[in-house]
mmCIF file of C-alpha atoms and ligand atoms in Angstrom:
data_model
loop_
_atom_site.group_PDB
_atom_site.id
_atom_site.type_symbol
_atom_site.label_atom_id
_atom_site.label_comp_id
_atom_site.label_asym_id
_atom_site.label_seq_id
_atom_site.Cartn_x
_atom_site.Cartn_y
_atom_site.Cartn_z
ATOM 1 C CA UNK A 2 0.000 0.000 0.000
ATOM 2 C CA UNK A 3 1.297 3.369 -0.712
ATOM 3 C CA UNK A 4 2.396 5.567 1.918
ATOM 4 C CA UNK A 5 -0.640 8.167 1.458
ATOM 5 C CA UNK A 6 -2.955 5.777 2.032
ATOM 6 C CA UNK A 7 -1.608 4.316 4.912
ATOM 7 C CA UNK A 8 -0.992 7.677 6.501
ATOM 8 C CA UNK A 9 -5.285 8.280 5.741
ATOM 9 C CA UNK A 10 -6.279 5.014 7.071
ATOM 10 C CA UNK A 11 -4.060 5.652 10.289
ATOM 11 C CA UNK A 12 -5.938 9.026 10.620
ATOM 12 C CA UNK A 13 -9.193 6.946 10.431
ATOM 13 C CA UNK A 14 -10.298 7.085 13.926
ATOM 14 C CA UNK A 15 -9.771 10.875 14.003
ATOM 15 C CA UNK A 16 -11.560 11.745 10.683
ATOM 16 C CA UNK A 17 -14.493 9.576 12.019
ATOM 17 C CA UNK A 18 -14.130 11.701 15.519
ATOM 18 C CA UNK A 19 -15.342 14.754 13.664
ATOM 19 C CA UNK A 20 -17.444 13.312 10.986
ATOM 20 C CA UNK A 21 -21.232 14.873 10.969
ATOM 21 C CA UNK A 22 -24.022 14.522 8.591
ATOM 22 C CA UNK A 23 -25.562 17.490 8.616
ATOM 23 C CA UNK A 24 -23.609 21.195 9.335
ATOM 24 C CA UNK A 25 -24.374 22.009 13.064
ATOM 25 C CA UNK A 26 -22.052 24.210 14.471
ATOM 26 C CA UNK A 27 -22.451 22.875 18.275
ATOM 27 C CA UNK A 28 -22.000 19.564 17.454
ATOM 28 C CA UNK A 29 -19.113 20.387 15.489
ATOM 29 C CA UNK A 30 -17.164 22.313 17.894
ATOM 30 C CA UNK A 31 -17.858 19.368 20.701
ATOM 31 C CA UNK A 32 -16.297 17.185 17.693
ATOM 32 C CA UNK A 33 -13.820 19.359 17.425
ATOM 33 C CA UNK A 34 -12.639 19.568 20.961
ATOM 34 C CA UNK A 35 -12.711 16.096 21.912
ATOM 35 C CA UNK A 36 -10.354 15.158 18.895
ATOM 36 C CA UNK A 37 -8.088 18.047 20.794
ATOM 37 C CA UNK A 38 -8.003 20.621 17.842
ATOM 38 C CA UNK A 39 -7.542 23.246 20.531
ATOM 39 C CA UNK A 40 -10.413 26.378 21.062
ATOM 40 C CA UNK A 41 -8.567 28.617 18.464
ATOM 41 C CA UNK A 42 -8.391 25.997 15.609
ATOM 42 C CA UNK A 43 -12.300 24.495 16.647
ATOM 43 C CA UNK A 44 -13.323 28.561 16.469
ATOM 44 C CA UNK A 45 -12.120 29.695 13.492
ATOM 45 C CA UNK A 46 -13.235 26.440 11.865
ATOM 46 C CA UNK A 47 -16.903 27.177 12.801
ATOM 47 C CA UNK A 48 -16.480 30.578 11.597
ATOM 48 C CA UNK A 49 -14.980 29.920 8.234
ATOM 49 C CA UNK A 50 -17.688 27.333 7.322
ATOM 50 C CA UNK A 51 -21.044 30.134 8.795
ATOM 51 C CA UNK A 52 -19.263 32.344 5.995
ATOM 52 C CA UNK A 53 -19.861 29.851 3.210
ATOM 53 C CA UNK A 54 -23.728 29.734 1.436
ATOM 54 C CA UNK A 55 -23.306 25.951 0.855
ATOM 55 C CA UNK A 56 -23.001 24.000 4.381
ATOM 56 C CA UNK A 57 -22.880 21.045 2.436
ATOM 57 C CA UNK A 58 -19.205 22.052 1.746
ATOM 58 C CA UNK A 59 -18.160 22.024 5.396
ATOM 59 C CA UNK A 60 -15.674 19.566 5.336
ATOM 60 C CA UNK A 61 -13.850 21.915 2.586
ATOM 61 C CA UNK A 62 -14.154 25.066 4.723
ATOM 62 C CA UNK A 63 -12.537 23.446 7.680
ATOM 63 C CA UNK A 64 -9.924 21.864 5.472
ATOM 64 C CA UNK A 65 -8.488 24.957 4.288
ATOM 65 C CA UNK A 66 -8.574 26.657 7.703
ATOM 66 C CA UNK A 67 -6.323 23.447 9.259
ATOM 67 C CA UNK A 68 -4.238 24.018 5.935
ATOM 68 C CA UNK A 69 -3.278 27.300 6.493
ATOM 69 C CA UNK A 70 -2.550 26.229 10.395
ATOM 70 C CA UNK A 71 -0.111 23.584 9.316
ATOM 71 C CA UNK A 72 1.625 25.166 6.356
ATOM 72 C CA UNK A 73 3.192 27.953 8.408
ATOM 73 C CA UNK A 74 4.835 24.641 10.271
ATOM 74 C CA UNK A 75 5.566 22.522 7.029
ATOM 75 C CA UNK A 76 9.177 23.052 7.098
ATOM 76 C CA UNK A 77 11.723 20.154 6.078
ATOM 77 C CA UNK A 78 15.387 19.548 7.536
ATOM 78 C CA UNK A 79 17.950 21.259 5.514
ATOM 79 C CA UNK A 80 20.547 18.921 5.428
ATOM 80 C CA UNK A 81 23.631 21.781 4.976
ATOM 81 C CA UNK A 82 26.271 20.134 6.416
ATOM 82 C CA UNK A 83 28.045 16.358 6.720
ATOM 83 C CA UNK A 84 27.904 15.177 9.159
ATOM 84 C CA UNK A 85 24.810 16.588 10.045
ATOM 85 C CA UNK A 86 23.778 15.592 13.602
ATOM 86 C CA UNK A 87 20.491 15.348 14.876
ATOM 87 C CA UNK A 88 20.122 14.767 18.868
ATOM 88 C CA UNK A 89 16.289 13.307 19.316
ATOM 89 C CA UNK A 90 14.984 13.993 22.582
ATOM 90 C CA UNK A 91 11.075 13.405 24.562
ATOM 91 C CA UNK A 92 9.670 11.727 27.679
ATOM 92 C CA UNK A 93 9.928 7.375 27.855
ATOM 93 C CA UNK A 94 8.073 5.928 25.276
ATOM 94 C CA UNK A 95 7.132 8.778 22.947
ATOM 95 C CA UNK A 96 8.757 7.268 19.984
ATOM 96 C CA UNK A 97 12.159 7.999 19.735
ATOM 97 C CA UNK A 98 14.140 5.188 19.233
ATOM 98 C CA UNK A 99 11.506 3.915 16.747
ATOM 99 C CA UNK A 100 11.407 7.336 15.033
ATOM 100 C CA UNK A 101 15.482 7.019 14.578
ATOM 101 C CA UNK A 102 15.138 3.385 13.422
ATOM 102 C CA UNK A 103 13.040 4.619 10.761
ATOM 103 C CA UNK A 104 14.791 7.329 9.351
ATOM 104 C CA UNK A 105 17.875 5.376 9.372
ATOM 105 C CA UNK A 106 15.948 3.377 6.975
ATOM 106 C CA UNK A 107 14.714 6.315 4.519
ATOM 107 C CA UNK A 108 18.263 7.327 4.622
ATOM 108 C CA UNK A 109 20.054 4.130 3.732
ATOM 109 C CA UNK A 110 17.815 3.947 0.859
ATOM 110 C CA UNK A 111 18.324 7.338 -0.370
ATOM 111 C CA UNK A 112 21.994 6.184 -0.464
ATOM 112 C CA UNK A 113 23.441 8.301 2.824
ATOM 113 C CA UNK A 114 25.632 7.020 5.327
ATOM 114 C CA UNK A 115 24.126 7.046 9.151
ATOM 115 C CA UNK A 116 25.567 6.384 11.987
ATOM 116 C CA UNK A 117 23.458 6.058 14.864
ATOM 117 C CA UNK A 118 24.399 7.352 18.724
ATOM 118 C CA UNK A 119 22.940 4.898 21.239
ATOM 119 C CA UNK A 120 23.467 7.479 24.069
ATOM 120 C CA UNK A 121 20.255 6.435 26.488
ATOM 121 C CA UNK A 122 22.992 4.456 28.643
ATOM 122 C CA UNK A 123 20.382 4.533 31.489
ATOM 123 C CA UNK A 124 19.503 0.788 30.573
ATOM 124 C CA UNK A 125 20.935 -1.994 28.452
ATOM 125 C CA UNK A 126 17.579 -2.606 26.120
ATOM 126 C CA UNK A 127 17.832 0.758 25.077
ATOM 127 C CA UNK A 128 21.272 0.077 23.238
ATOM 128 C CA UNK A 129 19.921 -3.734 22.517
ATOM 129 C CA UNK A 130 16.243 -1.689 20.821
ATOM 130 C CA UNK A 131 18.819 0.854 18.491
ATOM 131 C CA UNK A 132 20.955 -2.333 17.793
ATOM 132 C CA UNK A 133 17.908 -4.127 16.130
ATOM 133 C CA UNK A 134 16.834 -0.557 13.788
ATOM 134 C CA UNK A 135 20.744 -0.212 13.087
ATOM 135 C CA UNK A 136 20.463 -3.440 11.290
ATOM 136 C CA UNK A 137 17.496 -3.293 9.912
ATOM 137 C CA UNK A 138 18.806 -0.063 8.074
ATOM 138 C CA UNK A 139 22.387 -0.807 7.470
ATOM 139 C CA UNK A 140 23.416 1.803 9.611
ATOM 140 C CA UNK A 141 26.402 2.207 11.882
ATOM 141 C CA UNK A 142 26.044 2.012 15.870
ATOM 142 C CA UNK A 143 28.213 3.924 18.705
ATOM 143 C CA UNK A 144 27.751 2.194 21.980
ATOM 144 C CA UNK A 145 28.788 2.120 24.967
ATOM 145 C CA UNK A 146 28.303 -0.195 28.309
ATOM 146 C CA UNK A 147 25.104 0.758 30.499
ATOM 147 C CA UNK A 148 25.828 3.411 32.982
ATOM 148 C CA UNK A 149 28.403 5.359 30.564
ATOM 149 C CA UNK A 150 28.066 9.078 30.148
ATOM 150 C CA UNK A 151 25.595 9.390 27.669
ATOM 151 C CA UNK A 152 27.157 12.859 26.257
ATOM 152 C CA UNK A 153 30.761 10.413 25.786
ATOM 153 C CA UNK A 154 28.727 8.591 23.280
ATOM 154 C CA UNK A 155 27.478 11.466 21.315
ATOM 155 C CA UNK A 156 30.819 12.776 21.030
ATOM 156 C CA UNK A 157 32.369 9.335 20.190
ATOM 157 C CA UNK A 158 29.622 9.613 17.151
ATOM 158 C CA UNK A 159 30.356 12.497 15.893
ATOM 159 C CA UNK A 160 33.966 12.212 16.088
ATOM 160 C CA UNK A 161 33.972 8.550 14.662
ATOM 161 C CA UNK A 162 31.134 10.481 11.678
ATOM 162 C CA UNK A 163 33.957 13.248 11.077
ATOM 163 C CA UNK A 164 36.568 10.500 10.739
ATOM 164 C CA UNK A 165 34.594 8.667 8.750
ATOM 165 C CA UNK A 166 32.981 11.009 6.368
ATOM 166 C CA UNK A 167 29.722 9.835 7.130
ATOM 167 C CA UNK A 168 26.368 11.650 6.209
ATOM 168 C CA UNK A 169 24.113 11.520 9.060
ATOM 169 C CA UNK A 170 24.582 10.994 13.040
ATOM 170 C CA UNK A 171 20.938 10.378 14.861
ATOM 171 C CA UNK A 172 21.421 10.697 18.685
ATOM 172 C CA UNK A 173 19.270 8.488 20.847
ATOM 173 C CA UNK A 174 18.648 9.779 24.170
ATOM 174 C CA UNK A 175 16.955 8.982 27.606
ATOM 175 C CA UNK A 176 13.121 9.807 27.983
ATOM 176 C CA UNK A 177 13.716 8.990 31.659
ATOM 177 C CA UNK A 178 16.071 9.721 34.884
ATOM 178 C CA UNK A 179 15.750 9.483 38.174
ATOM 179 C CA UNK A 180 14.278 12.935 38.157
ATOM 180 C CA UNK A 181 13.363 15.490 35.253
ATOM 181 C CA UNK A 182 16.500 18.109 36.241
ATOM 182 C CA UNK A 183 18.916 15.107 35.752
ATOM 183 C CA UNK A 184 17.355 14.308 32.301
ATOM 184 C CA UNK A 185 17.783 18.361 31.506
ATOM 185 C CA UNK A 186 20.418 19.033 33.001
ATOM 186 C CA UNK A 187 22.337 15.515 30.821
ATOM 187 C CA UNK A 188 20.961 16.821 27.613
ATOM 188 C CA UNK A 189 22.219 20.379 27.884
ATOM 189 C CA UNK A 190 25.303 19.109 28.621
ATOM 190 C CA UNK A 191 25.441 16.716 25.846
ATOM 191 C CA UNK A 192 24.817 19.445 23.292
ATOM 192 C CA UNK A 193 27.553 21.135 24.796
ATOM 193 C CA UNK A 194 30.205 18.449 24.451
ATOM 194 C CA UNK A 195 28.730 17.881 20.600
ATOM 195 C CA UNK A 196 29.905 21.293 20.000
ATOM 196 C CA UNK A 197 33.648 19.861 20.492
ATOM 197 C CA UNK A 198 33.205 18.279 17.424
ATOM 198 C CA UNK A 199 31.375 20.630 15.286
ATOM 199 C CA UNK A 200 30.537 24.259 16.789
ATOM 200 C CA UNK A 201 26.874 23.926 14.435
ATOM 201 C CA UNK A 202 26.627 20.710 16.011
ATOM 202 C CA UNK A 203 23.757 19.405 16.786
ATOM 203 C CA UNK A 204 22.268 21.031 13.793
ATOM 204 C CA UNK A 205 18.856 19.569 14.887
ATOM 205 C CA UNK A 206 17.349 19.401 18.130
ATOM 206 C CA UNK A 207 13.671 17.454 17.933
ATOM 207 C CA UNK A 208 11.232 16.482 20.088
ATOM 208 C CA UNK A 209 9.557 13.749 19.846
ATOM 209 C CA UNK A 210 5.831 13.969 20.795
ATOM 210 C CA UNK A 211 2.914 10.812 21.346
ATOM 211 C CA UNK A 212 -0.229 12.306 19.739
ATOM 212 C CA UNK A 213 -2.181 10.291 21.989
ATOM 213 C CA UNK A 214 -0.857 12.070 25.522
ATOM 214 C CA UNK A 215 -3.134 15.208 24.001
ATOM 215 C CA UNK A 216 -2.767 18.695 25.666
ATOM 216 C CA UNK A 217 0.010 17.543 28.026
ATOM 217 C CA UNK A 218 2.407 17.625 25.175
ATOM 218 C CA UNK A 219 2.356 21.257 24.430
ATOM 219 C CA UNK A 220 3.698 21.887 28.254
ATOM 220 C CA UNK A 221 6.410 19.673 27.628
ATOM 221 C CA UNK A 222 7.471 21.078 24.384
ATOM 222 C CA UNK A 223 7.650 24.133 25.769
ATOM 223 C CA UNK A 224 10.164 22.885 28.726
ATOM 224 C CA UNK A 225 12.554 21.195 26.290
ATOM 225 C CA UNK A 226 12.212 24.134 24.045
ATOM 226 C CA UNK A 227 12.915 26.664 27.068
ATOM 227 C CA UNK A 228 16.323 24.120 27.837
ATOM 228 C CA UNK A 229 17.436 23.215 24.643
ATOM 229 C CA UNK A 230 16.167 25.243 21.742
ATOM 230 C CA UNK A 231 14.276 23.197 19.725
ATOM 231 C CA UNK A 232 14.947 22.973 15.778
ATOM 232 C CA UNK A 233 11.922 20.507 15.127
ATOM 233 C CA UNK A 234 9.051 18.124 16.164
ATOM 234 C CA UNK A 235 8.052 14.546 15.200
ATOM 235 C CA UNK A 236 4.660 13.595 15.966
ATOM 236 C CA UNK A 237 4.111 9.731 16.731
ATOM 237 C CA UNK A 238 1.481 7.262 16.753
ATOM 238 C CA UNK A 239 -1.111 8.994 15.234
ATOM 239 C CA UNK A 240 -2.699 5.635 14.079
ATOM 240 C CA UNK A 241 -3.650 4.969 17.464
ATOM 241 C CA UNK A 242 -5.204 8.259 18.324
ATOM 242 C CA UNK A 243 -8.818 9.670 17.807
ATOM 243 C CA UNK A 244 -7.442 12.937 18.764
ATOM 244 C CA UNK A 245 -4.983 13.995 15.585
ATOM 245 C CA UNK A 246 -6.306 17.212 15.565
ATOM 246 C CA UNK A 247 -3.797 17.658 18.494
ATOM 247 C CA UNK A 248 -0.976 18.320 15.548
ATOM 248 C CA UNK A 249 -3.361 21.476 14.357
ATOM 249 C CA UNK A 250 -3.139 22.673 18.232
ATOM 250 C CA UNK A 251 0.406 21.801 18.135
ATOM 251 C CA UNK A 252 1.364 23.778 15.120
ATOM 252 C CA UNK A 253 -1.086 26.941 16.289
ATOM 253 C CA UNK A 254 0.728 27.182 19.793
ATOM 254 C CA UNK A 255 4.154 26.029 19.413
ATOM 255 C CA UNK A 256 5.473 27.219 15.654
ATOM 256 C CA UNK A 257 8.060 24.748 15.777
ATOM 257 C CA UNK A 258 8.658 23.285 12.505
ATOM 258 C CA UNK A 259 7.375 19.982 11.928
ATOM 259 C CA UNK A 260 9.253 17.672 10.436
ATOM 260 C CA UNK A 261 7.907 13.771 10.315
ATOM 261 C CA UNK A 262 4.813 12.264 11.309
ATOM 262 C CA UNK A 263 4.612 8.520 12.547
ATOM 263 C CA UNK A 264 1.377 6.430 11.941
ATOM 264 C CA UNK A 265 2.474 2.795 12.972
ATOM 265 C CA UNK A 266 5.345 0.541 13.736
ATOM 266 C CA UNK A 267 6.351 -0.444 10.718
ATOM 267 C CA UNK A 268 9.573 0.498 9.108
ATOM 268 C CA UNK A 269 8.209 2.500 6.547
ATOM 269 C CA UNK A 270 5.056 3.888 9.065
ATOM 270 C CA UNK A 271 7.070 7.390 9.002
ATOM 271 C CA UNK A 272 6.500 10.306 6.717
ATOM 272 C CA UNK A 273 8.371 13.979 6.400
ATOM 273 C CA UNK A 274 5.082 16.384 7.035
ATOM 274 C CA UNK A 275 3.212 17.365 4.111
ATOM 275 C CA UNK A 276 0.515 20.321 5.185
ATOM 276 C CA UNK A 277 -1.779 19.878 2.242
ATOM 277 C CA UNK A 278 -1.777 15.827 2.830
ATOM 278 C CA UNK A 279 -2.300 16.122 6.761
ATOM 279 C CA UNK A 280 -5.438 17.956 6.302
ATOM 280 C CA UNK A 281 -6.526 16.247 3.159
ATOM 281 C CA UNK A 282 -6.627 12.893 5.833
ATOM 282 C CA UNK A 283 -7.503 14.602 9.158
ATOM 283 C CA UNK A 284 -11.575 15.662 7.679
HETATM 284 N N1 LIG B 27 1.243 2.659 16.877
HETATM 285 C C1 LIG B 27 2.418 3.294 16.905
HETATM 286 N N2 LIG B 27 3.344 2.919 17.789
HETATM 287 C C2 LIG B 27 4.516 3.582 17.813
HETATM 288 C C3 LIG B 27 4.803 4.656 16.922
HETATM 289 N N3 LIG B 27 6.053 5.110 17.202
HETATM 290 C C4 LIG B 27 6.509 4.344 18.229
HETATM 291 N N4 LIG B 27 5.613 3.427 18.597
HETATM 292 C C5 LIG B 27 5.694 2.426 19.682
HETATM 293 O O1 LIG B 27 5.789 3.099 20.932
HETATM 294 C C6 LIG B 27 6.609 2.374 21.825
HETATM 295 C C7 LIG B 27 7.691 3.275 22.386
HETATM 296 O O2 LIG B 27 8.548 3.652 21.331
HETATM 297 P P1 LIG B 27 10.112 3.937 21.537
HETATM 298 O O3 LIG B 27 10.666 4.272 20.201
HETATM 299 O O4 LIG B 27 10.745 2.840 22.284
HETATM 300 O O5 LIG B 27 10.029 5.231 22.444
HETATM 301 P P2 LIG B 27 11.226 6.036 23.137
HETATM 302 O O6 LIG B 27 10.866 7.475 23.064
HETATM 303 O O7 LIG B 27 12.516 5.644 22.542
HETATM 304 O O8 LIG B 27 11.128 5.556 24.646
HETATM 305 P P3 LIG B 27 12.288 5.545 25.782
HETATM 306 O O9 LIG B 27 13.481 4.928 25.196
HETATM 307 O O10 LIG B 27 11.673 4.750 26.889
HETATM 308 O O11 LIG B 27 12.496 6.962 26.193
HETATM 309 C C8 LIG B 27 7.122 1.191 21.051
HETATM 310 O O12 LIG B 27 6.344 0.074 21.357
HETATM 311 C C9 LIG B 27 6.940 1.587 19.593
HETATM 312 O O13 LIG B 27 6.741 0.486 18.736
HETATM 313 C C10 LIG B 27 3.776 5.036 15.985
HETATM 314 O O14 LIG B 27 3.887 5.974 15.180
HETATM 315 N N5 LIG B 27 2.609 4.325 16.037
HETATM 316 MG MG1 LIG B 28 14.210 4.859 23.363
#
């Protein structure tokens, strides 16, 4: 199946989450809401499609209001730079490791050589999880034994990239510490010590967000943002979700660039954003 229409049949459950027959504006905006579009988004919506003489053109209306929402956030990586490192960061469980796996995978097959950082040393399966992608993509792991300094083995990857001449270094990191100041305080420090290396370096900083955890995620963006300066997002499992409309919230409050979606666990379940396509499949 092409990747289009698996991205629309993940975004099933939301689509059918704000699916009426008739136009009626109150039902609508409790559609809206509960599928976590946000007040702003759900507003101007209703507004947009009272303007239009045929109601039976709704779906269009609302459409081009989430469009214009999403396009101001439909901004791809520019690659500018070899070794171009990306640090991925997000609480447990959010989708990193799965996120790097599979755009080790889209990278391999456009022909560009990754090395991946397995720098959550805070337990084994982490490194044993980013061992499994690495192969599965033909990419290159840095390790390290459980316990290390996790910023050692982002430098380590970078420095062995440099060496190497290699393309792309992804940078897997810890979604959980004994408390949330450790897990800040490790990742500022590890973009420090990057910048050893490469003073650009880490030329991306995103956050990895689970679609399904709703409003709580725009707090949390905002924390790593405040510590780290984020360059991008990657929204995850939006196949499991009836509440997708959380990416039009996401895009209205934050203004982060978007980069990927993820829709499923598969290998090839990852997509870079595409505005027009998201909200062609979220009505
Ligand atoms: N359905 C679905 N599941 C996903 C998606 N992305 C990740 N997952 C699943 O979510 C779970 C957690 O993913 P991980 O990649 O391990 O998350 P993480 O952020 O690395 O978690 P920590 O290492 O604990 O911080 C795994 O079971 C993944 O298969 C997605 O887009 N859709
Ligand atoms: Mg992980």
């Amino acid at each position: 199946m092409r990747l289009l229409e698996r991205l629309k049949r993940s975004l099933l459950k939301t689509r059918t989450a704000v699916s009426i027959g008739k136009f009626d504006p109150e039902l609508l905006e409790e559609k809206l809401l509960a599928a976590d579009f946000g007040s702003d988004a759900s507003d101007e919506i209703i507004e947009a499609i009272k303007k239009i003489a045929d109601k039976n053109n709704w779906k269009e209306a609302a459409r081009k209001i989430v469009y214009e929402s999403l396009i101001m956030v439909e901004k791809p990586i520019r690659y500018y730079k070899t070794p171009f490192v990306m640090m991925f960061v997000g609480i447990n469980g959010g989708g990193k490791t799965t996120t790097i796996g599979k755009l080790a995978y889209q990278y391999n097959q456009a022909g560009r050589s990754v090395i991946l950082a397995a720098a959550d040393t805070y337990r084994a399966a982490a490194t044993d999880q980013l061992e499994i992608w690495a192969k599965r993509s033909d990419a290159k792991i840095v390790k390290q034994p459980e316990g290390s300094d996790p910023s050692s083995v982002a430098f380590d990857a970078c420095s062995s990239a440099k060496a190497k001449k290699a393309d792309i270094v992804m940078i897997d990191t810890a979604g959980r510490l004994h408390t949330n100041e450790n897990l800040t305080r490790q990742l500022v420090k590890m973009k420090r010590v990057i910048k050893k290396v490469d003073e650009d370096a880490p030329h991306e900083i995103i956050l990895v967000i689970d679609s399904t955890i709703g409003r709580n995620s725009l707090i949390q963006a905002e924390q790593f943002d405040k510590a780290l300066g984020l360059t991008g997002i990657v929204i995850t499992k939006l196949d499991g979700t009836s509440k997708g409309g959380i990416i039009v919230d996401i895009a209205k409050e934050l203004k982060i660039p978007i980069r990927y979606i993820g829709f499923g666990e598969k290998i090839e379940d990852l997509k870079a954003f595409d505005a027009k396509e998201f909200s062609n499949a979220l009505i």
